[in-house]
Amino acid sequence: MMHADFYIPTHLFFGENALNKGKDMLTAAGRHAMLVTGKQSARKSGALADVTALLKDAAITYTVFDGITENPPLLTCFEAGRLAAKEGAQFVIGIGGGSPLDAAKAIAAFAANPSLSPEDIFDDKKRINPALPIFAVPTTAGTGSEVNNYSVLTLPSGLQKKTFKAPDSWPRAAFVDPRYTATMSNDTTLSTALDAFAHAMESYLSPRSTLFSENAALFAAREIFDVISALPTTYDAEMRARLALAATAGGMAISVTGTGFPHPLGYSLTLLDGIPHGRACAVFAGDYITYNEKSESGRARIANFAAAIGAKPAVLKAFLPGVAGVSLSMTDDEIAQHVELIAGAKNYANSPYVISKEEIFEIYRAHFKTK
Ligand code: NAP
Ligand code: FE
């Protein structure tokens, strides 16, 4: 029986002037907004100025919180949530890469539930009030956070990530204007594209995929591979538009399925070794293909996926980790630390072949054991 369920309660506005197309949704959301950004990119990309101009036009006041760092810390979101409540924010707009967008979702929940402790956010029974309405203005083309309800937060130890996901943490609207991605460096452009590709591949292989998530995933993978396999030295407006739409499609695909094992394995490289999220996931893309080819259904799915994007599985196995360009060396103890921190992730069950902890060790050893 064909699985074809699909649910995305986010209104997507795509293209030049996306904010203008959807501005009525923003201005109807309340009289005071909390704008959530990182240090620079919301300003540099022009997205913050476009949002504030629109709010001023509608006589809506706002507070800017620009303290979101990469891999947003739970405690920063907690503090920003308190500030949002104190300032009387009635809605939250995340502007930036996945970090500010994910943070906006947590901030919207904390602001509406002032009695929560930081860790309580993960407890569905403790979040009593509905989150403030959330809006998303991405400035990277990677995470797809603008069209899903995941908020990947860094726990206070700084060593582990945990995903917060609630029925009310979907953005009400996503304003995807590819022009905001033009200020990204080539490095960040490639890394975020690799993240979106990982979403597409991991979603396509997930046992939870449906007709619509699979087609979104194949569209995303095809577009991204087409752009990045040429190893461009500059990204023109058309390439940026293709990557932005593909990343959003990838975000829709994982909203249905979740991600597979490259994601948790990558989290350890990001938090312990400072490798950007997309590159960190791409390191394990070849392993993901190889292990899934061990199962019959995985092999068939990989073959379909590769055929749909016009590249042989062997090419993907070499290209993705190669272009990630990550070279690290670790002792056995360091490898053990990486593995222990991600041992409890739920992602392992989410692919045709379910890897064991021993196999995760093997994968890390094969990549990094040189000490
Ligand atoms: P990011 O962490 O939001 O940003 C990375 C860097 O890129 C920052 O230095 C940022 O600057 C800069 N940047 C962003 N937009 C820019 C622009 N237009 N021009 C110049 N620089 C720009 O990167 P990301 O890869 O988009 O997000 C990664 C996070 O999302 C991770 O925490 C990951 O776990 C999470 N994630 C979430 C999902 C989901 O489904 N929700 C999926 C995958 C990953 P500023 O600091 O100045 O903003
Ligand atoms: Fe990701």
PDB file of N, CA and C in Angstrom, residues 262-349:
ATOM      1  N   PRO A 262      23.924   9.641   9.647  1.00  0.00           N
ATOM      2  CA  PRO A 262      24.961  10.673   9.473  1.00  0.00           C
ATOM      3  C   PRO A 262      24.735  11.891  10.386  1.00  0.00           C
ATOM      4  N   HIS A 263      23.482  12.169  10.725  1.00  0.00           N
ATOM      5  CA  HIS A 263      23.232  13.344  11.563  1.00  0.00           C
ATOM      6  C   HIS A 263      23.822  13.215  12.969  1.00  0.00           C
ATOM      7  N   PRO A 264      23.462  12.184  13.751  1.00  0.00           N
ATOM      8  CA  PRO A 264      24.098  12.097  15.077  1.00  0.00           C
ATOM      9  C   PRO A 264      25.625  11.938  14.987  1.00  0.00           C
ATOM     10  N   LEU A 265      26.110  11.148  14.031  1.00  0.00           N
ATOM     11  CA  LEU A 265      27.575  10.999  13.945  1.00  0.00           C
ATOM     12  C   LEU A 265      28.226  12.350  13.674  1.00  0.00           C
ATOM     13  N   GLY A 266      27.540  13.155  12.873  1.00  0.00           N
ATOM     14  CA  GLY A 266      28.041  14.495  12.578  1.00  0.00           C
ATOM     15  C   GLY A 266      27.985  15.425  13.791  1.00  0.00           C
ATOM     16  N   TYR A 267      26.962  15.263  14.641  1.00  0.00           N
ATOM     17  CA  TYR A 267      26.853  16.156  15.814  1.00  0.00           C
ATOM     18  C   TYR A 267      28.122  16.115  16.659  1.00  0.00           C
ATOM     19  N   SER A 268      28.686  14.922  16.834  1.00  0.00           N
ATOM     20  CA  SER A 268      29.913  14.821  17.646  1.00  0.00           C
ATOM     21  C   SER A 268      31.060  15.594  16.995  1.00  0.00           C
ATOM     22  N   LEU A 269      31.150  15.503  15.665  1.00  0.00           N
ATOM     23  CA  LEU A 269      32.240  16.241  14.984  1.00  0.00           C
ATOM     24  C   LEU A 269      32.025  17.752  15.087  1.00  0.00           C
ATOM     25  N   THR A 270      30.775  18.171  15.095  1.00  0.00           N
ATOM     26  CA  THR A 270      30.499  19.604  15.203  1.00  0.00           C
ATOM     27  C   THR A 270      30.837  20.110  16.604  1.00  0.00           C
ATOM     28  N   LEU A 271      30.342  19.412  17.617  1.00  0.00           N
ATOM     29  CA  LEU A 271      30.517  19.949  18.979  1.00  0.00           C
ATOM     30  C   LEU A 271      31.912  19.682  19.544  1.00  0.00           C
ATOM     31  N   LEU A 272      32.522  18.557  19.189  1.00  0.00           N
ATOM     32  CA  LEU A 272      33.846  18.266  19.761  1.00  0.00           C
ATOM     33  C   LEU A 272      34.983  18.794  18.886  1.00  0.00           C
ATOM     34  N   ASP A 273      34.756  18.888  17.588  1.00  0.00           N
ATOM     35  CA  ASP A 273      35.864  19.243  16.686  1.00  0.00           C
ATOM     36  C   ASP A 273      35.616  20.507  15.869  1.00  0.00           C
ATOM     37  N   GLY A 274      34.443  21.119  16.058  1.00  0.00           N
ATOM     38  CA  GLY A 274      34.160  22.391  15.379  1.00  0.00           C
ATOM     39  C   GLY A 274      33.905  22.284  13.886  1.00  0.00           C
ATOM     40  N   ILE A 275      33.531  21.093  13.415  1.00  0.00           N
ATOM     41  CA  ILE A 275      33.241  20.942  11.973  1.00  0.00           C
ATOM     42  C   ILE A 275      31.805  21.421  11.706  1.00  0.00           C
ATOM     43  N   PRO A 276      31.608  22.324  10.716  1.00  0.00           N
ATOM     44  CA  PRO A 276      30.247  22.804  10.427  1.00  0.00           C
ATOM     45  C   PRO A 276      29.287  21.635  10.128  1.00  0.00           C
ATOM     46  N   HIS A 277      28.028  21.845  10.497  1.00  0.00           N
ATOM     47  CA  HIS A 277      27.041  20.762  10.471  1.00  0.00           C
ATOM     48  C   HIS A 277      26.957  20.014   9.124  1.00  0.00           C
ATOM     49  N   GLY A 278      26.869  20.741   8.019  1.00  0.00           N
ATOM     50  CA  GLY A 278      26.679  20.073   6.727  1.00  0.00           C
ATOM     51  C   GLY A 278      27.866  19.206   6.340  1.00  0.00           C
ATOM     52  N   ARG A 279      29.061  19.759   6.517  1.00  0.00           N
ATOM     53  CA  ARG A 279      30.269  18.970   6.207  1.00  0.00           C
ATOM     54  C   ARG A 279      30.356  17.756   7.124  1.00  0.00           C
ATOM     55  N   ALA A 280      29.992  17.956   8.391  1.00  0.00           N
ATOM     56  CA  ALA A 280      30.083  16.865   9.369  1.00  0.00           C
ATOM     57  C   ALA A 280      29.170  15.708   8.976  1.00  0.00           C
ATOM     58  N   CYS A 281      27.989  16.015   8.460  1.00  0.00           N
ATOM     59  CA  CYS A 281      27.084  14.944   8.017  1.00  0.00           C
ATOM     60  C   CYS A 281      27.616  14.278   6.749  1.00  0.00           C
ATOM     61  N   ALA A 282      28.177  15.084   5.839  1.00  0.00           N
ATOM     62  CA  ALA A 282      28.639  14.542   4.552  1.00  0.00           C
ATOM     63  C   ALA A 282      29.801  13.569   4.721  1.00  0.00           C
ATOM     64  N   VAL A 283      30.573  13.722   5.801  1.00  0.00           N
ATOM     65  CA  VAL A 283      31.677  12.779   6.065  1.00  0.00           C
ATOM     66  C   VAL A 283      31.157  11.348   6.052  1.00  0.00           C
ATOM     67  N   PHE A 284      29.904  11.171   6.546  1.00  0.00           N
ATOM     68  CA  PHE A 284      29.376   9.814   6.738  1.00  0.00           C
ATOM     69  C   PHE A 284      28.412   9.377   5.629  1.00  0.00           C
ATOM     70  N   ALA A 285      28.321  10.182   4.577  1.00  0.00           N
ATOM     71  CA  ALA A 285      27.363   9.864   3.507  1.00  0.00           C
ATOM     72  C   ALA A 285      27.737   8.550   2.804  1.00  0.00           C
ATOM     73  N   GLY A 286      29.034   8.332   2.604  1.00  0.00           N
ATOM     74  CA  GLY A 286      29.471   7.093   1.953  1.00  0.00           C
ATOM     75  C   GLY A 286      29.167   5.881   2.825  1.00  0.00           C
ATOM     76  N   ASP A 287      29.398   6.023   4.132  1.00  0.00           N
ATOM     77  CA  ASP A 287      29.088   4.923   5.056  1.00  0.00           C
ATOM     78  C   ASP A 287      27.594   4.634   5.058  1.00  0.00           C
ATOM     79  N   TYR A 288      26.833   5.709   4.982  1.00  0.00           N
ATOM     80  CA  TYR A 288      25.372   5.553   4.988  1.00  0.00           C
ATOM     81  C   TYR A 288      24.934   4.717   3.781  1.00  0.00           C
ATOM     82  N   ILE A 289      25.535   4.998   2.636  1.00  0.00           N
ATOM     83  CA  ILE A 289      25.190   4.226   1.428  1.00  0.00           C
ATOM     84  C   ILE A 289      25.678   2.777   1.584  1.00  0.00           C
ATOM     85  N   THR A 290      26.941   2.626   1.993  1.00  0.00           N
ATOM     86  CA  THR A 290      27.519   1.275   2.089  1.00  0.00           C
ATOM     87  C   THR A 290      26.736   0.388   3.052  1.00  0.00           C
ATOM     88  N   TYR A 291      26.419   0.908   4.231  1.00  0.00           N
ATOM     89  CA  TYR A 291      25.685   0.067   5.200  1.00  0.00           C
ATOM     90  C   TYR A 291      24.285  -0.250   4.692  1.00  0.00           C
ATOM     91  N   ASN A 292      23.615   0.733   4.134  1.00  0.00           N
ATOM     92  CA  ASN A 292      22.251   0.460   3.662  1.00  0.00           C
ATOM     93  C   ASN A 292      22.232  -0.497   2.477  1.00  0.00           C
ATOM     94  N   GLU A 293      23.312  -0.526   1.728  1.00  0.00           N
ATOM     95  CA  GLU A 293      23.374  -1.493   0.618  1.00  0.00           C
ATOM     96  C   GLU A 293      23.458  -2.931   1.127  1.00  0.00           C
ATOM     97  N   LYS A 294      23.739  -3.106   2.422  1.00  0.00           N
ATOM     98  CA  LYS A 294      23.784  -4.461   2.994  1.00  0.00           C
ATOM     99  C   LYS A 294      22.383  -5.052   3.111  1.00  0.00           C
ATOM    100  N   SER A 295      21.356  -4.216   3.112  1.00  0.00           N
ATOM    101  CA  SER A 295      20.000  -4.765   3.168  1.00  0.00           C
ATOM    102  C   SER A 295      19.385  -4.669   1.776  1.00  0.00           C
ATOM    103  N   GLU A 296      18.505  -5.640   1.487  1.00  0.00           N
ATOM    104  CA  GLU A 296      17.955  -5.706   0.138  1.00  0.00           C
ATOM    105  C   GLU A 296      17.143  -4.457  -0.193  1.00  0.00           C
ATOM    106  N   SER A 297      16.293  -4.045   0.781  1.00  0.00           N
ATOM    107  CA  SER A 297      15.453  -2.878   0.483  1.00  0.00           C
ATOM    108  C   SER A 297      16.316  -1.624   0.414  1.00  0.00           C
ATOM    109  N   GLY A 298      17.377  -1.575   1.242  1.00  0.00           N
ATOM    110  CA  GLY A 298      18.270  -0.424   1.208  1.00  0.00           C
ATOM    111  C   GLY A 298      18.974  -0.324  -0.136  1.00  0.00           C
ATOM    112  N   ARG A 299      19.394  -1.491  -0.647  1.00  0.00           N
ATOM    113  CA  ARG A 299      20.111  -1.500  -1.926  1.00  0.00           C
ATOM    114  C   ARG A 299      19.207  -0.977  -3.046  1.00  0.00           C
ATOM    115  N   ALA A 300      17.948  -1.409  -3.020  1.00  0.00           N
ATOM    116  CA  ALA A 300      17.002  -0.967  -4.056  1.00  0.00           C
ATOM    117  C   ALA A 300      16.765   0.544  -3.942  1.00  0.00           C
ATOM    118  N   ARG A 301      16.629   1.007  -2.704  1.00  0.00           N
ATOM    119  CA  ARG A 301      16.359   2.437  -2.501  1.00  0.00           C
ATOM    120  C   ARG A 301      17.547   3.291  -2.944  1.00  0.00           C
ATOM    121  N   ILE A 302      18.756   2.824  -2.590  1.00  0.00           N
ATOM    122  CA  ILE A 302      19.955   3.565  -3.004  1.00  0.00           C
ATOM    123  C   ILE A 302      20.036   3.619  -4.529  1.00  0.00           C
ATOM    124  N   ALA A 303      19.724   2.488  -5.159  1.00  0.00           N
ATOM    125  CA  ALA A 303      19.792   2.447  -6.627  1.00  0.00           C
ATOM    126  C   ALA A 303      18.804   3.440  -7.237  1.00  0.00           C
ATOM    127  N   ASN A 304      17.579   3.494  -6.689  1.00  0.00           N
ATOM    128  CA  ASN A 304      16.578   4.459  -7.191  1.00  0.00           C
ATOM    129  C   ASN A 304      17.044   5.890  -6.997  1.00  0.00           C
ATOM    130  N   PHE A 305      17.567   6.124  -5.794  1.00  0.00           N
ATOM    131  CA  PHE A 305      17.987   7.489  -5.441  1.00  0.00           C
ATOM    132  C   PHE A 305      19.100   7.938  -6.388  1.00  0.00           C
ATOM    133  N   ALA A 306      20.089   7.068  -6.557  1.00  0.00           N
ATOM    134  CA  ALA A 306      21.238   7.423  -7.390  1.00  0.00           C
ATOM    135  C   ALA A 306      20.805   7.617  -8.847  1.00  0.00           C
ATOM    136  N   ALA A 307      19.932   6.717  -9.324  1.00  0.00           N
ATOM    137  CA  ALA A 307      19.472   6.828 -10.717  1.00  0.00           C
ATOM    138  C   ALA A 307      18.710   8.143 -10.910  1.00  0.00           C
ATOM    139  N   ALA A 308      17.905   8.507  -9.916  1.00  0.00           N
ATOM    140  CA  ALA A 308      17.087   9.720 -10.057  1.00  0.00           C
ATOM    141  C   ALA A 308      17.951  10.975 -10.130  1.00  0.00           C
ATOM    142  N   ILE A 309      19.119  10.943  -9.497  1.00  0.00           N
ATOM    143  CA  ILE A 309      19.949  12.153  -9.581  1.00  0.00           C
ATOM    144  C   ILE A 309      21.055  12.018 -10.636  1.00  0.00           C
ATOM    145  N   GLY A 310      21.094  10.867 -11.278  1.00  0.00           N
ATOM    146  CA  GLY A 310      22.034  10.701 -12.379  1.00  0.00           C
ATOM    147  C   GLY A 310      23.474  10.510 -11.946  1.00  0.00           C
ATOM    148  N   ALA A 311      23.679   9.844 -10.807  1.00  0.00           N
ATOM    149  CA  ALA A 311      25.055   9.543 -10.367  1.00  0.00           C
ATOM    150  C   ALA A 311      25.074   8.128  -9.810  1.00  0.00           C
ATOM    151  N   LYS A 312      26.135   7.394 -10.070  1.00  0.00           N
ATOM    152  CA  LYS A 312      26.231   6.026  -9.541  1.00  0.00           C
ATOM    153  C   LYS A 312      26.489   6.087  -8.031  1.00  0.00           C
ATOM    154  N   PRO A 313      25.997   5.079  -7.279  1.00  0.00           N
ATOM    155  CA  PRO A 313      26.265   5.075  -5.833  1.00  0.00           C
ATOM    156  C   PRO A 313      27.756   5.237  -5.517  1.00  0.00           C
ATOM    157  N   ALA A 314      28.618   4.605  -6.326  1.00  0.00           N
ATOM    158  CA  ALA A 314      30.061   4.693  -6.059  1.00  0.00           C
ATOM    159  C   ALA A 314      30.562   6.131  -6.186  1.00  0.00           C
ATOM    160  N   VAL A 315      29.957   6.863  -7.102  1.00  0.00           N
ATOM    161  CA  VAL A 315      30.356   8.269  -7.280  1.00  0.00           C
ATOM    162  C   VAL A 315      29.947   9.082  -6.053  1.00  0.00           C
ATOM    163  N   LEU A 316      28.713   8.862  -5.576  1.00  0.00           N
ATOM    164  CA  LEU A 316      28.247   9.583  -4.384  1.00  0.00           C
ATOM    165  C   LEU A 316      29.119   9.254  -3.179  1.00  0.00           C
ATOM    166  N   LYS A 317      29.489   7.961  -3.054  1.00  0.00           N
ATOM    167  CA  LYS A 317      30.314   7.533  -1.915  1.00  0.00           C
ATOM    168  C   LYS A 317      31.650   8.256  -1.875  1.00  0.00           C
ATOM    169  N   ALA A 318      32.183   8.531  -3.031  1.00  0.00           N
ATOM    170  CA  ALA A 318      33.491   9.206  -3.076  1.00  0.00           C
ATOM    171  C   ALA A 318      33.323  10.723  -3.012  1.00  0.00           C
ATOM    172  N   PHE A 319      32.316  11.227  -3.743  1.00  0.00           N
ATOM    173  CA  PHE A 319      32.191  12.682  -3.898  1.00  0.00           C
ATOM    174  C   PHE A 319      31.805  13.372  -2.582  1.00  0.00           C
ATOM    175  N   LEU A 320      30.803  12.834  -1.888  1.00  0.00           N
ATOM    176  CA  LEU A 320      30.257  13.577  -0.735  1.00  0.00           C
ATOM    177  C   LEU A 320      31.277  13.727   0.398  1.00  0.00           C
ATOM    178  N   PRO A 321      31.892  12.629   0.873  1.00  0.00           N
ATOM    179  CA  PRO A 321      32.910  12.822   1.919  1.00  0.00           C
ATOM    180  C   PRO A 321      34.124  13.577   1.383  1.00  0.00           C
ATOM    181  N   GLY A 322      34.414  13.399   0.115  1.00  0.00           N
ATOM    182  CA  GLY A 322      35.573  14.083  -0.463  1.00  0.00           C
ATOM    183  C   GLY A 322      35.392  15.587  -0.432  1.00  0.00           C
ATOM    184  N   VAL A 323      34.230  16.042  -0.863  1.00  0.00           N
ATOM    185  CA  VAL A 323      33.997  17.473  -0.938  1.00  0.00           C
ATOM    186  C   VAL A 323      33.821  18.065   0.475  1.00  0.00           C
ATOM    187  N   ALA A 324      33.437  17.219   1.434  1.00  0.00           N
ATOM    188  CA  ALA A 324      33.324  17.700   2.827  1.00  0.00           C
ATOM    189  C   ALA A 324      34.694  18.142   3.338  1.00  0.00           C
ATOM    190  N   GLY A 325      35.737  17.457   2.865  1.00  0.00           N
ATOM    191  CA  GLY A 325      37.103  17.890   3.152  1.00  0.00           C
ATOM    192  C   GLY A 325      37.457  17.933   4.632  1.00  0.00           C
ATOM    193  N   VAL A 326      37.001  16.944   5.375  1.00  0.00           N
ATOM    194  CA  VAL A 326      37.284  16.944   6.811  1.00  0.00           C
ATOM    195  C   VAL A 326      38.416  15.971   7.096  1.00  0.00           C
ATOM    196  N   SER A 327      39.500  16.470   7.688  1.00  0.00           N
ATOM    197  CA  SER A 327      40.535  15.510   8.068  1.00  0.00           C
ATOM    198  C   SER A 327      40.893  15.717   9.532  1.00  0.00           C
ATOM    199  N   LEU A 328      40.643  14.663  10.304  1.00  0.00           N
ATOM    200  CA  LEU A 328      40.859  14.722  11.751  1.00  0.00           C
ATOM    201  C   LEU A 328      41.606  13.465  12.149  1.00  0.00           C
ATOM    202  N   SER A 329      42.352  13.531  13.225  1.00  0.00           N
ATOM    203  CA  SER A 329      42.916  12.290  13.734  1.00  0.00           C
ATOM    204  C   SER A 329      42.580  12.157  15.213  1.00  0.00           C
ATOM    205  N   MET A 330      42.262  10.925  15.588  1.00  0.00           N
ATOM    206  CA  MET A 330      41.766  10.674  16.952  1.00  0.00           C
ATOM    207  C   MET A 330      42.393   9.422  17.538  1.00  0.00           C
ATOM    208  N   THR A 331      42.537   9.420  18.850  1.00  0.00           N
ATOM    209  CA  THR A 331      42.930   8.201  19.550  1.00  0.00           C
ATOM    210  C   THR A 331      41.675   7.357  19.762  1.00  0.00           C
ATOM    211  N   ASP A 332      41.867   6.115  20.211  1.00  0.00           N
ATOM    212  CA  ASP A 332      40.708   5.262  20.503  1.00  0.00           C
ATOM    213  C   ASP A 332      39.838   5.884  21.589  1.00  0.00           C
ATOM    214  N   ASP A 333      40.472   6.505  22.582  1.00  0.00           N
ATOM    215  CA  ASP A 333      39.688   7.123  23.655  1.00  0.00           C
ATOM    216  C   ASP A 333      38.846   8.272  23.121  1.00  0.00           C
ATOM    217  N   GLU A 334      39.449   9.032  22.239  1.00  0.00           N
ATOM    218  CA  GLU A 334      38.695  10.151  21.659  1.00  0.00           C
ATOM    219  C   GLU A 334      37.526   9.630  20.815  1.00  0.00           C
ATOM    220  N   ILE A 335      37.776   8.565  20.087  1.00  0.00           N
ATOM    221  CA  ILE A 335      36.686   7.969  19.295  1.00  0.00           C
ATOM    222  C   ILE A 335      35.583   7.488  20.229  1.00  0.00           C
ATOM    223  N   ALA A 336      35.975   6.855  21.325  1.00  0.00           N
ATOM    224  CA  ALA A 336      34.976   6.353  22.287  1.00  0.00           C
ATOM    225  C   ALA A 336      34.139   7.505  22.834  1.00  0.00           C
ATOM    226  N   GLN A 337      34.790   8.630  23.091  1.00  0.00           N
ATOM    227  CA  GLN A 337      34.034   9.787  23.608  1.00  0.00           C
ATOM    228  C   GLN A 337      32.999  10.252  22.563  1.00  0.00           C
ATOM    229  N   HIS A 338      33.443  10.326  21.312  1.00  0.00           N
ATOM    230  CA  HIS A 338      32.509  10.733  20.244  1.00  0.00           C
ATOM    231  C   HIS A 338      31.308   9.793  20.185  1.00  0.00           C
ATOM    232  N   VAL A 339      31.584   8.499  20.283  1.00  0.00           N
ATOM    233  CA  VAL A 339      30.512   7.511  20.116  1.00  0.00           C
ATOM    234  C   VAL A 339      29.562   7.541  21.311  1.00  0.00           C
ATOM    235  N   GLU A 340      30.114   7.606  22.528  1.00  0.00           N
ATOM    236  CA  GLU A 340      29.262   7.589  23.729  1.00  0.00           C
ATOM    237  C   GLU A 340      28.265   8.742  23.719  1.00  0.00           C
ATOM    238  N   LEU A 341      28.711   9.901  23.267  1.00  0.00           N
ATOM    239  CA  LEU A 341      27.851  11.087  23.321  1.00  0.00           C
ATOM    240  C   LEU A 341      26.624  10.982  22.407  1.00  0.00           C
ATOM    241  N   ILE A 342      26.721  10.122  21.404  1.00  0.00           N
ATOM    242  CA  ILE A 342      25.604  10.040  20.443  1.00  0.00           C
ATOM    243  C   ILE A 342      24.948   8.657  20.463  1.00  0.00           C
ATOM    244  N   ALA A 343      25.351   7.843  21.443  1.00  0.00           N
ATOM    245  CA  ALA A 343      24.885   6.448  21.457  1.00  0.00           C
ATOM    246  C   ALA A 343      23.368   6.351  21.620  1.00  0.00           C
ATOM    247  N   GLY A 344      22.767   7.329  22.278  1.00  0.00           N
ATOM    248  CA  GLY A 344      21.326   7.218  22.555  1.00  0.00           C
ATOM    249  C   GLY A 344      20.428   7.796  21.470  1.00  0.00           C
ATOM    250  N   ALA A 345      20.988   8.238  20.356  1.00  0.00           N
ATOM    251  CA  ALA A 345      20.157   8.906  19.333  1.00  0.00           C
ATOM    252  C   ALA A 345      19.095   7.959  18.762  1.00  0.00           C
ATOM    253  N   LYS A 346      17.971   8.539  18.383  1.00  0.00           N
ATOM    254  CA  LYS A 346      16.874   7.712  17.838  1.00  0.00           C
ATOM    255  C   LYS A 346      17.059   7.451  16.347  1.00  0.00           C
ATOM    256  N   ASN A 347      17.974   8.187  15.712  1.00  0.00           N
ATOM    257  CA  ASN A 347      18.091   8.126  14.246  1.00  0.00           C
ATOM    258  C   ASN A 347      18.491   6.748  13.706  1.00  0.00           C
ATOM    259  N   TYR A 348      19.159   5.924  14.537  1.00  0.00           N
ATOM    260  CA  TYR A 348      19.725   4.674  13.996  1.00  0.00           C
ATOM    261  C   TYR A 348      18.651   3.757  13.423  1.00  0.00           C
ATOM    262  N   ALA A 349      17.466   3.786  14.056  1.00  0.00           N
ATOM    263  CA  ALA A 349      16.385   2.898  13.600  1.00  0.00           C
ATOM    264  C   ALA A 349      15.754   3.400  12.307  1.00  0.00           C
TER     265      ALA A 349
END
